[in-house]
Structure formats: C-alpha cells, structure tokens
Coordinates of C-alpha atoms in Angstrom, one line a residue:
Chain L
X1 CA -35.9 -3.3 15.7
X2 CA -32.9 -5.1 14.1
X3 CA -29.7 -3.1 13.7
X4 CA -28.8 -5.0 10.6
X5 CA -31.3 -6.6 8.3
X6 CA -30.5 -8.5 5.1
X7 CA -33.5 -9.9 3.2
X8 CA -33.7 -11.9 -0.1
X9 CA -30.0 -11.3 -0.8
X10 CA -28.7 -12.9 -4.0
X11 CA -25.1 -12.2 -4.7
X12 CA -22.0 -13.6 -6.4
X13 CA -18.7 -12.7 -8.0
X14 CA -18.6 -11.1 -11.4
X15 CA -19.2 -13.4 -14.3
X16 CA -20.2 -16.3 -12.1
X17 CA -23.5 -17.7 -10.8
X18 CA -25.1 -16.6 -7.5
X19 CA -23.4 -17.9 -4.4
X20 CA -26.0 -16.5 -2.1
X21 CA -29.6 -17.3 -3.1
X22 CA -32.3 -15.4 -1.3
X23 CA -30.5 -15.2 2.0
X24 CA -31.8 -13.3 5.0
X25 CA -30.4 -12.5 8.4
X26 CA -31.1 -10.0 11.2
X27 CA -28.8 -8.8 13.9
X28 CA -29.9 -6.9 16.9
X29 CA -28.0 -4.3 18.9
X30 CA -25.5 -5.9 21.4
X31 CA -26.1 -9.3 19.9
X32 CA -23.6 -11.9 18.8
X33 CA -24.9 -13.8 15.8
X34 CA -23.0 -16.7 14.3
X35 CA -23.2 -17.7 10.7
X36 CA -22.5 -21.4 10.3
X37 CA -22.4 -24.0 7.6
X38 CA -20.2 -26.2 5.5
X39 CA -17.4 -25.0 3.2
X40 CA -18.8 -23.2 0.2
X41 CA -22.1 -22.4 1.8
X42 CA -21.6 -18.7 1.2
X43 CA -20.9 -17.6 4.7
X44 CA -17.9 -15.3 3.9
X45 CA -19.6 -14.1 0.8
X46 CA -22.5 -12.9 2.9
X47 CA -20.2 -10.9 5.2
X48 CA -18.4 -9.5 2.1
X49 CA -21.8 -8.5 0.6
X50 CA -22.8 -6.7 3.8
X51 CA -19.3 -5.0 3.9
X52 CA -19.7 -3.6 0.3
X53 CA -17.0 -5.9 -1.2
X54 CA -19.6 -7.8 -3.2
X55 CA -22.6 -6.0 -4.7
X56 CA -25.9 -7.8 -4.1
X57 CA -27.8 -8.7 -7.3
X58 CA -31.1 -8.5 -5.5
X59 CA -32.6 -8.1 -2.0
X60 CA -32.4 -5.4 0.6
X61 CA -29.6 -4.6 3.0
X62 CA -30.4 -2.1 5.7
X63 CA -28.4 -0.9 8.6
X64 CA -30.1 1.1 11.3
X65 CA -33.1 1.6 9.0
X66 CA -31.1 2.9 6.1
X67 CA -30.0 1.0 3.0
X68 CA -26.3 0.1 2.7
X69 CA -26.7 -2.0 -0.5
X70 CA -24.3 -0.9 -3.2
X71 CA -22.2 1.4 -1.0
X72 CA -18.4 1.2 -1.2
X73 CA -16.5 -0.6 1.6
X74 CA -15.3 2.8 2.8
X75 CA -18.9 4.1 3.1
X76 CA -20.1 1.0 4.8
X77 CA -17.3 1.3 7.3
X78 CA -18.2 5.0 7.8
X79 CA -21.7 4.0 8.8
X80 CA -20.2 1.9 11.6
X81 CA -20.3 -1.6 9.9
X82 CA -16.7 -2.8 10.1
X83 CA -15.5 -5.9 8.4
X84 CA -12.5 -7.9 9.6
X85 CA -11.4 -10.3 6.8
X86 CA -10.2 -13.8 7.6
X87 CA -6.8 -13.4 6.0
X88 CA -4.7 -10.3 5.1
X89 CA -6.5 -8.4 7.8
X90 CA -3.5 -6.3 9.0
X91 CA -0.8 -4.3 7.1
X92 CA 2.3 -6.5 7.6
X93 CA 4.9 -3.8 6.8
X94 CA 3.4 -1.3 9.2
X95 CA 4.0 -1.3 13.0
X96 CA 1.2 -2.2 15.4
X97 CA 0.9 1.5 16.3
X98 CA 0.6 2.4 12.6
X99 CA -1.9 -0.4 12.0
X100 CA -4.1 1.0 14.8
X101 CA -3.8 4.5 13.4
X102 CA -4.9 3.3 9.9
X103 CA -7.8 1.5 11.7
X104 CA -8.9 4.9 12.9
X105 CA -8.4 6.6 9.5
X106 CA -12.1 7.4 9.1
X107 CA -12.1 9.5 12.3
X108 CA -8.7 10.9 13.1
X109 CA -9.7 13.0 16.1
X110 CA -8.1 12.1 19.4
X111 CA -6.1 9.4 17.8
X112 CA -3.6 9.0 20.6
X113 CA -6.3 8.6 23.2
X114 CA -8.1 6.0 21.1
X115 CA -4.9 4.0 20.4
X116 CA -4.3 4.0 24.2
X117 CA -7.8 2.9 24.8
X118 CA -7.6 0.0 22.4
X119 CA -4.2 -1.0 23.8
X120 CA -5.7 -1.0 27.3
X121 CA -8.4 -3.4 26.1
X122 CA -5.8 -5.6 24.3
X123 CA -2.6 -5.4 26.3
X124 CA -0.6 -7.6 24.0
X125 CA -0.7 -4.8 21.4
X126 CA 0.6 -2.2 23.9
X127 CA 3.6 -4.3 24.7
X128 CA 4.7 -4.5 21.0
X129 CA 3.5 -1.2 19.6
X130 CA 6.8 -0.6 17.6
X131 CA 6.9 -4.1 16.2
X132 CA 5.9 -4.7 12.5
X133 CA 2.7 -6.6 12.1
X134 CA 4.4 -9.3 10.1
X135 CA 6.3 -10.4 13.2
X136 CA 3.1 -11.2 15.1
X137 CA 1.7 -14.7 15.7
X138 CA -1.6 -15.8 14.2
X139 CA -3.5 -15.0 17.4
X140 CA -1.8 -11.7 18.0
X141 CA -2.6 -10.8 14.4
X142 CA -6.3 -11.5 14.9
X143 CA -6.2 -9.4 18.1
X144 CA -4.6 -6.5 16.1
X145 CA -7.2 -6.9 13.4
X146 CA -9.9 -6.6 16.1
X147 CA -8.1 -3.6 17.6
X148 CA -8.0 -1.9 14.3
X149 CA -11.7 -2.4 13.9
X150 CA -12.4 -1.0 17.3
X151 CA -10.5 2.2 16.4
X152 CA -13.5 3.7 14.6
X153 CA -16.0 3.0 17.3
X154 CA -18.0 0.4 15.3
X155 CA -21.7 -0.4 15.9
X156 CA -21.4 -3.8 14.4
X157 CA -18.3 -6.0 13.7
X158 CA -18.3 -8.5 10.9
X159 CA -15.7 -11.2 11.7
X160 CA -14.8 -13.7 9.1
X161 CA -13.4 -16.9 10.7
X162 CA -11.3 -15.1 13.3
X163 CA -10.2 -18.4 14.9
X164 CA -8.9 -20.1 11.7
X165 CA -5.5 -21.5 12.4
X166 CA -5.5 -20.6 16.1
X167 CA -4.8 -23.0 19.0
X168 CA -7.9 -23.9 21.1
X169 CA -6.5 -21.6 23.9
X170 CA -6.0 -18.7 21.5
X171 CA -9.5 -19.2 20.1
X172 CA -11.1 -19.2 23.6
X173 CA -9.2 -16.0 24.4
X174 CA -10.5 -14.4 21.2
X175 CA -14.1 -15.3 22.0
X176 CA -13.7 -13.8 25.5
X177 CA -12.5 -10.6 23.8
X178 CA -15.5 -10.7 21.4
X179 CA -17.9 -11.0 24.4
X180 CA -16.2 -8.1 26.1
X181 CA -16.6 -6.1 22.9
X182 CA -20.3 -7.0 22.8
X183 CA -20.7 -5.9 26.4
X184 CA -19.6 -2.4 25.4
X185 CA -22.6 -2.1 23.0
X186 CA -21.1 -3.4 19.8
X187 CA -23.1 -6.1 17.8
X188 CA -21.0 -8.9 16.3
X189 CA -21.7 -11.1 13.4
X190 CA -19.2 -13.9 13.1
X191 CA -18.6 -16.6 10.5
X192 CA -17.0 -19.5 12.2
X193 CA -15.9 -23.1 11.2
X194 CA -15.8 -24.2 14.8
X195 CA -19.6 -24.4 15.2
X196 CA -19.6 -25.7 18.7
X197 CA -17.3 -22.9 20.0
X198 CA -19.4 -20.3 18.1
X199 CA -22.7 -21.6 19.4
X200 CA -21.4 -21.7 23.0
X201 CA -20.6 -18.0 22.7
X202 CA -23.3 -16.6 20.3
X203 CA -26.8 -15.4 21.2
X204 CA -28.3 -16.6 17.9
X205 CA -27.1 -18.4 14.8
X206 CA -28.0 -19.0 11.2
X207 CA -27.0 -22.1 9.2
X208 CA -26.4 -21.6 5.5
X209 CA -26.2 -24.6 3.1
X210 CA -25.5 -24.2 -0.6
X211 CA -26.0 -20.4 -0.4
X212 CA -29.5 -20.7 1.2
X213 CA -30.9 -20.3 4.7
X214 CA -31.2 -23.7 6.2
X215 CA -31.9 -23.1 9.9
X216 CA -31.9 -20.2 12.4
X217 CA -32.6 -19.7 16.0
X218 CA -31.2 -19.2 19.5
X219 CA -27.7 -20.6 19.8
X220 CA -28.5 -22.5 23.0
X221 CA -31.4 -24.3 21.3
X222 CA -29.3 -25.2 18.3
X223 CA -26.6 -26.7 20.6
X224 CA -29.2 -28.9 22.2
X225 CA -30.9 -29.9 18.9
X226 CA -29.5 -33.4 18.2
X227 CA -30.6 -33.3 14.5
X228 CA -28.9 -29.9 13.9
X229 CA -25.7 -31.2 15.6
X230 CA -25.7 -34.3 13.5
X231 CA -26.8 -33.0 10.1
X232 CA -25.3 -29.5 10.0
X233 CA -22.5 -29.4 12.6
X234 CA -20.9 -32.8 12.0
X235 CA -21.4 -34.0 15.6
X236 CA -21.4 -37.8 15.6
X237 CA -22.5 -38.1 19.3
Chain N
X1 CA 44.8 4.6 -4.3
X2 CA 43.9 8.3 -4.7
X3 CA 42.1 7.4 -7.9
X4 CA 40.0 4.8 -6.1
X5 CA 39.0 7.4 -3.4
X6 CA 38.2 9.9 -6.1
X7 CA 36.0 7.3 -7.8
X8 CA 34.3 6.4 -4.5
X9 CA 33.4 10.1 -3.9
X10 CA 32.2 10.4 -7.5
X11 CA 30.2 7.2 -7.1
X12 CA 28.5 8.3 -4.0
X13 CA 27.6 11.7 -5.6
X14 CA 26.3 10.0 -8.8
X15 CA 24.5 7.3 -6.8
X16 CA 22.6 9.8 -4.7
X17 CA 21.3 11.4 -7.8
X18 CA 20.4 8.0 -9.3
X19 CA 18.6 7.1 -6.1
X20 CA 16.1 10.0 -6.5
X21 CA 14.3 8.7 -9.6
X22 CA 14.8 5.1 -8.4
X23 CA 12.7 6.1 -5.4
X24 CA 10.2 7.5 -7.7
X25 CA 10.1 4.3 -9.7
X26 CA 9.7 2.2 -6.6
X27 CA 7.0 4.3 -4.9
X28 CA 4.9 3.9 -8.0
X29 CA 5.6 0.2 -8.1
X30 CA 4.8 -0.2 -4.4
X31 CA 1.4 1.4 -4.6
X32 CA 0.3 0.4 -8.1
X33 CA 2.3 -2.8 -8.7
X34 CA 3.4 -1.5 -12.1
X35 CA 6.7 -0.6 -13.7
X36 CA 6.3 2.9 -15.3
X37 CA 9.1 3.3 -17.7
X38 CA 7.8 6.8 -18.8
X39 CA 9.9 7.9 -15.9
X40 CA 12.7 8.6 -18.4
X41 CA 10.6 11.1 -20.3
X42 CA 9.5 12.7 -17.0
X43 CA 13.1 13.2 -16.1
X44 CA 13.4 15.1 -19.3
X45 CA 10.2 17.0 -18.5
X46 CA 11.7 18.0 -15.2
X47 CA 15.0 19.0 -16.8
X48 CA 13.2 21.3 -19.2
X49 CA 10.9 22.7 -16.5
X50 CA 14.0 23.5 -14.5
X51 CA 15.6 25.1 -17.6
X52 CA 12.5 27.2 -18.2
X53 CA 12.3 28.3 -14.6
X54 CA 16.1 29.0 -14.3
X55 CA 17.1 30.3 -17.7
X56 CA 13.9 31.7 -19.2
X57 CA 12.3 33.0 -16.0
X58 CA 15.6 33.8 -14.1
X59 CA 14.7 31.8 -11.0
X60 CA 17.4 30.3 -8.8
X61 CA 18.2 26.6 -9.0
X62 CA 16.3 25.7 -5.9
X63 CA 13.1 27.2 -7.2
X64 CA 13.8 25.6 -10.6
X65 CA 14.0 22.2 -8.8
X66 CA 10.7 22.9 -7.0
X67 CA 9.1 23.8 -10.4
X68 CA 10.5 20.6 -11.9
X69 CA 9.0 18.5 -9.1
X70 CA 5.6 20.0 -9.5
X71 CA 5.5 19.9 -13.3
X72 CA 6.9 16.4 -13.7
X73 CA 4.5 15.2 -10.9
X74 CA 1.5 16.8 -12.7
X75 CA 2.6 15.5 -16.1
X76 CA 3.0 12.1 -14.6
X77 CA -0.5 12.1 -13.1
X78 CA -2.0 13.4 -16.3
X79 CA -0.2 10.9 -18.6
X80 CA -1.0 8.0 -16.2
X81 CA -4.7 9.0 -16.2
X82 CA -4.8 9.2 -20.0
X83 CA -2.6 6.3 -21.1
X84 CA -1.9 3.8 -18.3
X85 CA -4.8 3.7 -15.9
X86 CA -7.3 2.5 -18.5
X87 CA -5.0 -0.5 -19.0
X88 CA -4.5 -1.5 -15.4
X89 CA -7.2 -4.2 -15.7
X90 CA -5.1 -5.9 -18.4
X91 CA -2.1 -6.7 -16.1
X92 CA 1.3 -5.3 -15.2
X93 CA 3.0 -6.3 -18.5
X94 CA 0.4 -4.5 -20.6
X95 CA 0.9 -1.3 -18.5
X96 CA 4.7 -1.6 -18.6
X97 CA 4.7 -1.9 -22.4
X98 CA 2.3 1.0 -22.7
X99 CA 4.6 3.0 -20.4
X100 CA 7.4 2.5 -22.9
X101 CA 5.2 3.9 -25.7
X102 CA 4.1 6.7 -23.4
X103 CA 7.8 7.5 -22.8
X104 CA 8.4 8.0 -26.5
X105 CA 5.3 10.2 -26.9
X106 CA 6.3 12.4 -24.0
X107 CA 9.9 12.6 -25.1
X108 CA 8.8 13.7 -28.6
X109 CA 6.4 16.3 -27.1
X110 CA 9.5 17.7 -25.3
X111 CA 11.4 17.7 -28.6
X112 CA 8.5 19.4 -30.4
X113 CA 8.4 22.2 -27.8
X114 CA 12.1 22.8 -27.1
X115 CA 13.9 21.3 -30.1
X116 CA 16.9 19.0 -30.1
X117 CA 19.6 21.5 -29.1
X118 CA 21.7 20.9 -26.0
X119 CA 21.1 23.6 -23.5
X120 CA 22.7 24.6 -20.1
X121 CA 21.2 25.9 -16.9
X122 CA 22.3 29.3 -15.7
X123 CA 24.7 28.5 -12.8
X124 CA 28.1 30.1 -12.1
X125 CA 31.2 28.1 -12.9
X126 CA 33.1 27.3 -9.7
X127 CA 36.5 25.8 -9.0
X128 CA 36.6 22.4 -7.5
X129 CA 37.5 22.0 -3.8
X130 CA 40.5 19.8 -3.3
X131 CA 40.8 17.7 -0.1
X132 CA 44.0 15.7 0.1
X133 CA 44.2 15.4 -3.6
X134 CA 40.5 14.5 -4.1
X135 CA 38.5 16.9 -6.3
X136 CA 35.0 17.8 -5.3
X137 CA 32.9 20.2 -7.3
X138 CA 30.7 22.7 -5.4
X139 CA 27.9 22.0 -7.9
X140 CA 28.2 18.2 -7.3
X141 CA 28.0 18.8 -3.5
X142 CA 24.9 21.0 -4.1
X143 CA 23.3 18.3 -6.2
X144 CA 24.2 15.7 -3.6
X145 CA 22.7 17.7 -0.8
X146 CA 19.5 18.4 -2.8
X147 CA 19.2 14.6 -3.6
X148 CA 19.6 13.8 0.1
X149 CA 17.1 16.5 1.1
X150 CA 14.5 15.2 -1.4
X151 CA 15.0 11.6 -0.1
X152 CA 14.7 12.7 3.5
X153 CA 11.6 14.7 2.7
X154 CA 9.9 11.8 1.0
X155 CA 10.9 9.3 3.6
X156 CA 9.6 11.6 6.3
X157 CA 6.3 12.1 4.5
X158 CA 5.9 8.3 4.2
X159 CA 7.0 7.5 7.7
X160 CA 5.6 10.3 9.9
X161 CA 2.4 11.6 8.3
X162 CA -1.1 10.2 8.1
X163 CA -1.1 10.4 4.3
X164 CA 2.2 8.6 4.1
X165 CA 1.0 5.8 6.3
X166 CA -2.2 5.5 4.2
X167 CA -0.1 5.2 1.1
X168 CA 2.0 2.5 2.6
X169 CA -1.2 0.7 3.7
X170 CA -2.5 0.8 0.1
X171 CA 0.9 -0.6 -1.0
X172 CA 0.5 -3.5 1.5
X173 CA -3.2 -4.3 0.9
X174 CA -5.5 -2.0 -1.2
X175 CA -8.7 -3.9 -0.4
X176 CA -8.1 -3.7 3.4
X177 CA -7.1 -0.1 3.0
X178 CA -10.4 0.6 1.2
X179 CA -12.3 -1.1 4.1
X180 CA -10.4 1.2 6.6
X181 CA -11.6 4.2 4.7
X182 CA -8.6 5.0 2.5
X183 CA -9.3 5.8 -1.2
X184 CA -6.8 3.6 -3.0
X185 CA -7.2 5.5 -6.3
X186 CA -6.4 8.8 -4.5
X187 CA -3.3 7.3 -3.0
X188 CA -2.3 5.9 -6.4
X189 CA -2.5 9.4 -7.9
X190 CA -0.5 10.8 -5.0
X191 CA 2.1 8.0 -5.5
X192 CA 2.4 8.8 -9.2
X193 CA 2.7 12.6 -8.4
X194 CA 5.4 12.0 -5.8
X195 CA 7.3 9.4 -7.9
X196 CA 7.3 11.4 -11.1
X197 CA 8.0 14.6 -9.1
X198 CA 11.2 12.8 -7.8
X199 CA 12.0 12.1 -11.5
X200 CA 11.6 15.8 -12.2
X201 CA 14.0 16.7 -9.4
X202 CA 16.5 14.2 -10.8
X203 CA 16.1 15.8 -14.3
X204 CA 17.3 19.2 -12.9
X205 CA 20.1 17.6 -10.9
X206 CA 21.3 15.8 -14.1
X207 CA 21.0 19.0 -16.0
X208 CA 23.1 20.9 -13.4
X209 CA 25.6 18.1 -13.6
X210 CA 25.8 18.0 -17.4
X211 CA 23.3 19.7 -19.8
X212 CA 19.7 19.5 -20.9
X213 CA 18.6 17.6 -24.0
X214 CA 15.5 15.4 -24.8
X215 CA 17.4 12.2 -24.2
X216 CA 18.6 13.2 -20.7
X217 CA 16.2 10.7 -19.1
X218 CA 16.9 7.8 -21.6
X219 CA 20.6 8.0 -20.8
X220 CA 20.0 7.1 -17.2
X221 CA 16.8 5.1 -17.2
X222 CA 18.6 1.7 -17.3
X223 CA 20.8 2.7 -14.3
X224 CA 17.6 3.9 -12.5
X225 CA 15.9 0.6 -13.2
X226 CA 19.0 -1.3 -12.2
X227 CA 19.0 0.6 -8.9
X228 CA 15.3 -0.1 -8.3
X229 CA 15.7 -3.8 -9.0
X230 CA 19.0 -4.2 -7.1
X231 CA 17.6 -2.5 -4.0
X232 CA 14.2 -4.3 -4.3
X233 CA 11.2 -3.3 -6.4
X234 CA 8.8 -1.3 -4.3
X235 CA 11.3 -0.6 -1.5
X236 CA 12.2 3.0 -0.8
X237 CA 15.3 2.3 1.3
X238 CA 16.2 -0.3 -1.3
X239 CA 16.1 2.3 -4.0
X240 CA 18.6 4.4 -2.0
X241 CA 20.9 1.4 -1.5
X242 CA 20.5 0.4 -5.1
X243 CA 21.3 3.9 -6.4
X244 CA 24.4 4.2 -4.3
X245 CA 25.6 0.7 -5.3
X246 CA 25.0 1.3 -9.0
X247 CA 26.6 4.7 -8.8
X248 CA 29.7 3.3 -7.1
X249 CA 29.8 0.3 -9.5
X250 CA 29.6 2.5 -12.6
X251 CA 32.4 4.7 -11.3
X252 CA 34.7 1.9 -10.0
X253 CA 34.2 -0.1 -13.2
X254 CA 36.2 2.6 -15.0
X255 CA 39.3 1.2 -13.3
X256 CA 39.0 -2.0 -15.3
X257 CA 36.9 -1.2 -18.4
X258 CA 36.8 1.9 -20.6
X259 CA 34.2 4.6 -19.5
X260 CA 32.2 3.9 -22.6
X261 CA 31.3 0.5 -21.2
X262 CA 30.4 1.7 -17.7
X263 CA 26.6 1.8 -18.5
X264 CA 26.8 -2.0 -19.0
X265 CA 27.4 -2.2 -15.3
X266 CA 23.7 -1.5 -14.8
X267 CA 22.7 -4.5 -16.9
X268 CA 25.2 -6.7 -15.1
X269 CA 23.8 -5.5 -11.8
X270 CA 20.3 -6.4 -12.8
X271 CA 21.3 -9.9 -13.8
X272 CA 23.4 -10.3 -10.6
X273 CA 20.7 -9.0 -8.4
X274 CA 18.1 -11.3 -9.9
X275 CA 20.4 -14.3 -9.5
X276 CA 21.5 -13.6 -5.9
X277 CA 18.5 -11.6 -4.5
X278 CA 15.4 -12.3 -6.6
X279 CA 13.5 -9.8 -4.6
X280 CA 16.4 -7.3 -4.4
X281 CA 18.6 -6.5 -1.4
X282 CA 15.9 -4.9 0.7
X283 CA 12.8 -6.2 -1.2
X284 CA 10.2 -8.1 0.6
X285 CA 7.6 -8.9 -2.1

C-alpha cells in the first residue's frame, strides 16, 4: 500500500485558475520519488498542496490511509509529512542549535538527544551550532533545513528543489544525504530541476507538464527512454 | 563639567525607562510587522492600573508594576483582537492608522473612568543621594532598576525559552514556523501581551517619576517611537540602544536649547536615523 496517495488533485492559489489539473502521485514507504517537469508545471504547487499550504479544490489526498486534505500545515507536519521549502527554509536570525530545536517543536521530548543525533548525521551543523543561520552557505543552509525536518522523526520528506543554486559537488553531497535518510526508513518526494541528477538517485519519477501528469515510471527506465530524455528532460543527445 | 555628568546620569535613567515601551513597540513590530501606536494609551492604562493597585488598593509599587503589566497586556490583546486584527489583511498602513484611532478611544475610556485630574502614586518622598556633586534620586534608581529587570526578563524569555524561540521564529518567517508546528496567531497574541505589558510597566515608572494623567503616554510616545526607529524597528537590543540614545540626547540637548524644545530631539533623531541608518542602528530588516 502507498504511504502517500494523491488522486485527481486540482489546486491553485486564491482568485486564480487551477495550477494542478487532475494530478495524481503515489509514494511508497522508503521510496525516493522525483517530481520533474518544466518551469510552471506545478511541481512546487503539488508539494505545497500535500503540505497543507495550498488547499486542494478537488481530489483526494491520503497519508497512511487517512485523509490529510484541508489540514493546516502544522497538522500535516504532526502526521509525519514534513515539507522543506526551496527558499526561506531556515530561520536566519536564529542559531543552528535554535533552528534545530524549532525543527523539533512538535515533539519536544528528549530535545538534546535528538539535536545530538541530527548533528551526528550532519556533522557540519555540529561544528557551527552557535552560528546564526544567516551566516551559512547555500549548501549548509539546505543541510540545516534537512536537519530541522529530521528533528520530528518524519515518515515522509517533501523537498522542494533542494539543490537550487548549489554547486554540482554540493548537490551530489545533498543527494547522498537524501539516500542515507531514505535508508533509515523515511520516504522522500523531491521536486528537482536537475532531472538527470534526480533520476540517477530516485526510485520512481513523475513528469508534470502544464499542471497535468505527463509520464510516470521507474527512474531507471525514464533515464534510458530516449524520447523522455529529449522531450521532457531537454537532453539533446 | 559637573552639569554634563549630571545630564548623562539623568539621560541614562530616562533612557532606560524609554527603552521599556520601545521594546514593547518593537516586539509587536517584529512578530506582526505592524506599528501599533495605541501603545501611548496602553502606557496610560498601565499608569492608572498602577495607581489603582498602589493608591486605591494599598499595594506596594512592585505589585502595582506587576498589575500594570498584566492589565495593559490584557487590554492590548483585547483591543488588538477587536480593532486591529480584522484589518491586518489590508496592510501595515491601514493597521497603523487604525492604531492611532484606537489610541484615542482607549485614552478617552481612561478619561471617562478616572477623569482628567493629575494624581500621584503613594510613595515616600526621599532625599537625593549626592555623589561628588551629582544628584541621584532613590526613586529614579528604583525606576532604573525595575526598567533593567523588565528588559532582562523579556530578553531572557526570548533567548532561553522554547516559547521565546518560537516567537522569534514567527518574527523571522511565519509560514515556515507554521510548518514546524508553531501557531503564528498564538505567538502574535503573546507578542502583543508582552509588548503592551511592557508599555504598562513604563506607565507606572513614568507615574513614579512624575504623576498620572490621561496624556502620560502621549507625552512620551514620540520619544518611544524615535527610540524604536533609531535602534532598528523589530530589534529588541536596538530598542534598548535607541532608548538610551534618545534619553541622553534629550537631556544633553538642554545644554544648548531650552528644555521646552528637548522633545524635538526625538523628531530630529528619527530623521537622522532614517538618513544615516535606514534600518536603524541594530535593525536587520
């Protein structure tokens, strides 16, 4: 059974037309699922809809067999569905330590132990615990955002373009981290502009075009499909 | 030279008291991104709450200050809920203008209940202490220490407690805070309570320093606003620095201009601050 299941989702921002039109995705436990597509395809809106930041106008949205449609972002997070926005994903005037503690705000038991655990997984955070988040580089900031998400013991992470603006090396490091997180039993849904990088690391992928499902399947198959590479991923080879 | 030292001492004492409502103004601005000018009337509410506790109920000044904090805080939350919160969707300017109207309403409610007479708190008269020719009033020292204690308490709450961190998180990014499980609306209410509670404390300190009347808040609100802008809107340490600088500037200005013009120093400080530091000395927005 799917951990997360979205079916027939139509959604958009208030006073505007639908951005998502009858979109559906499924994410299994311990699976990395990439959401790909051109700019304006509705990838980020889909994540925001799952996270409770955008209310779906129609369709069903179930997590672990229970509907999460229409819940507040807080309540969605409380269920274990944790969204990491592309930008403004840390609190710049708070220290790294404080950011991690806010990350664990929903479950404040054994906070010290959990901060230590996250710092062990992401050593760069441990080294600069007293530094303000605004002093971090782009890559470090993404790692902090990921660390904050891990503080509540998520069951699924929704990552919105985590490699945007990062160097290729930092992007590779981030994906290694994502795979390690997946290996601990956390499902990951990732919106990514770097389609080749995403497909190389994901188990399955969905391609959205103009707010609709265009293709879906195992990531490996998509990588090898010349038509998909040419039409949807901009690969000229 | 002695006069300069005397004015420096007076300026620090006055500045510390100004910093208390300036912190209140800034904590509300930081969390809600609005300028709430009804803080002037809530200084008066605090002064009269202190008067009621001290003179009518016979409580000592420290308990009167606590009562002022609680009553001004509660009045601030109630008036925000009724008059300002419904307007938040219309932008910061609409809320700021509404807060000016709210200020007049609250001030007139105070007049209706207590009248226009000038009243005094019930504290013993004490001789000034004199150190090398510099006069320091025991009441002024008490007020200074209370102001410092209030600032330290608020700073500690914001820095070292979960709720303080949550409030700062909302000030940074309310949407992300919401995702992380913090209720931004609850934090906004708490910020208004603490901010207007600080205004209430300042009301009693000003009443102890001078007397109580319905315009007690209006007389200082420009200096408070100047302190908040000079230090940096939304910055708590900035409000302290701004308060001290305005207090010192207002006192030292009496060396070159008549006392009656010292309040213009606040206006001059706002203009100067905006020209030299558009975000205030410690502002980061």
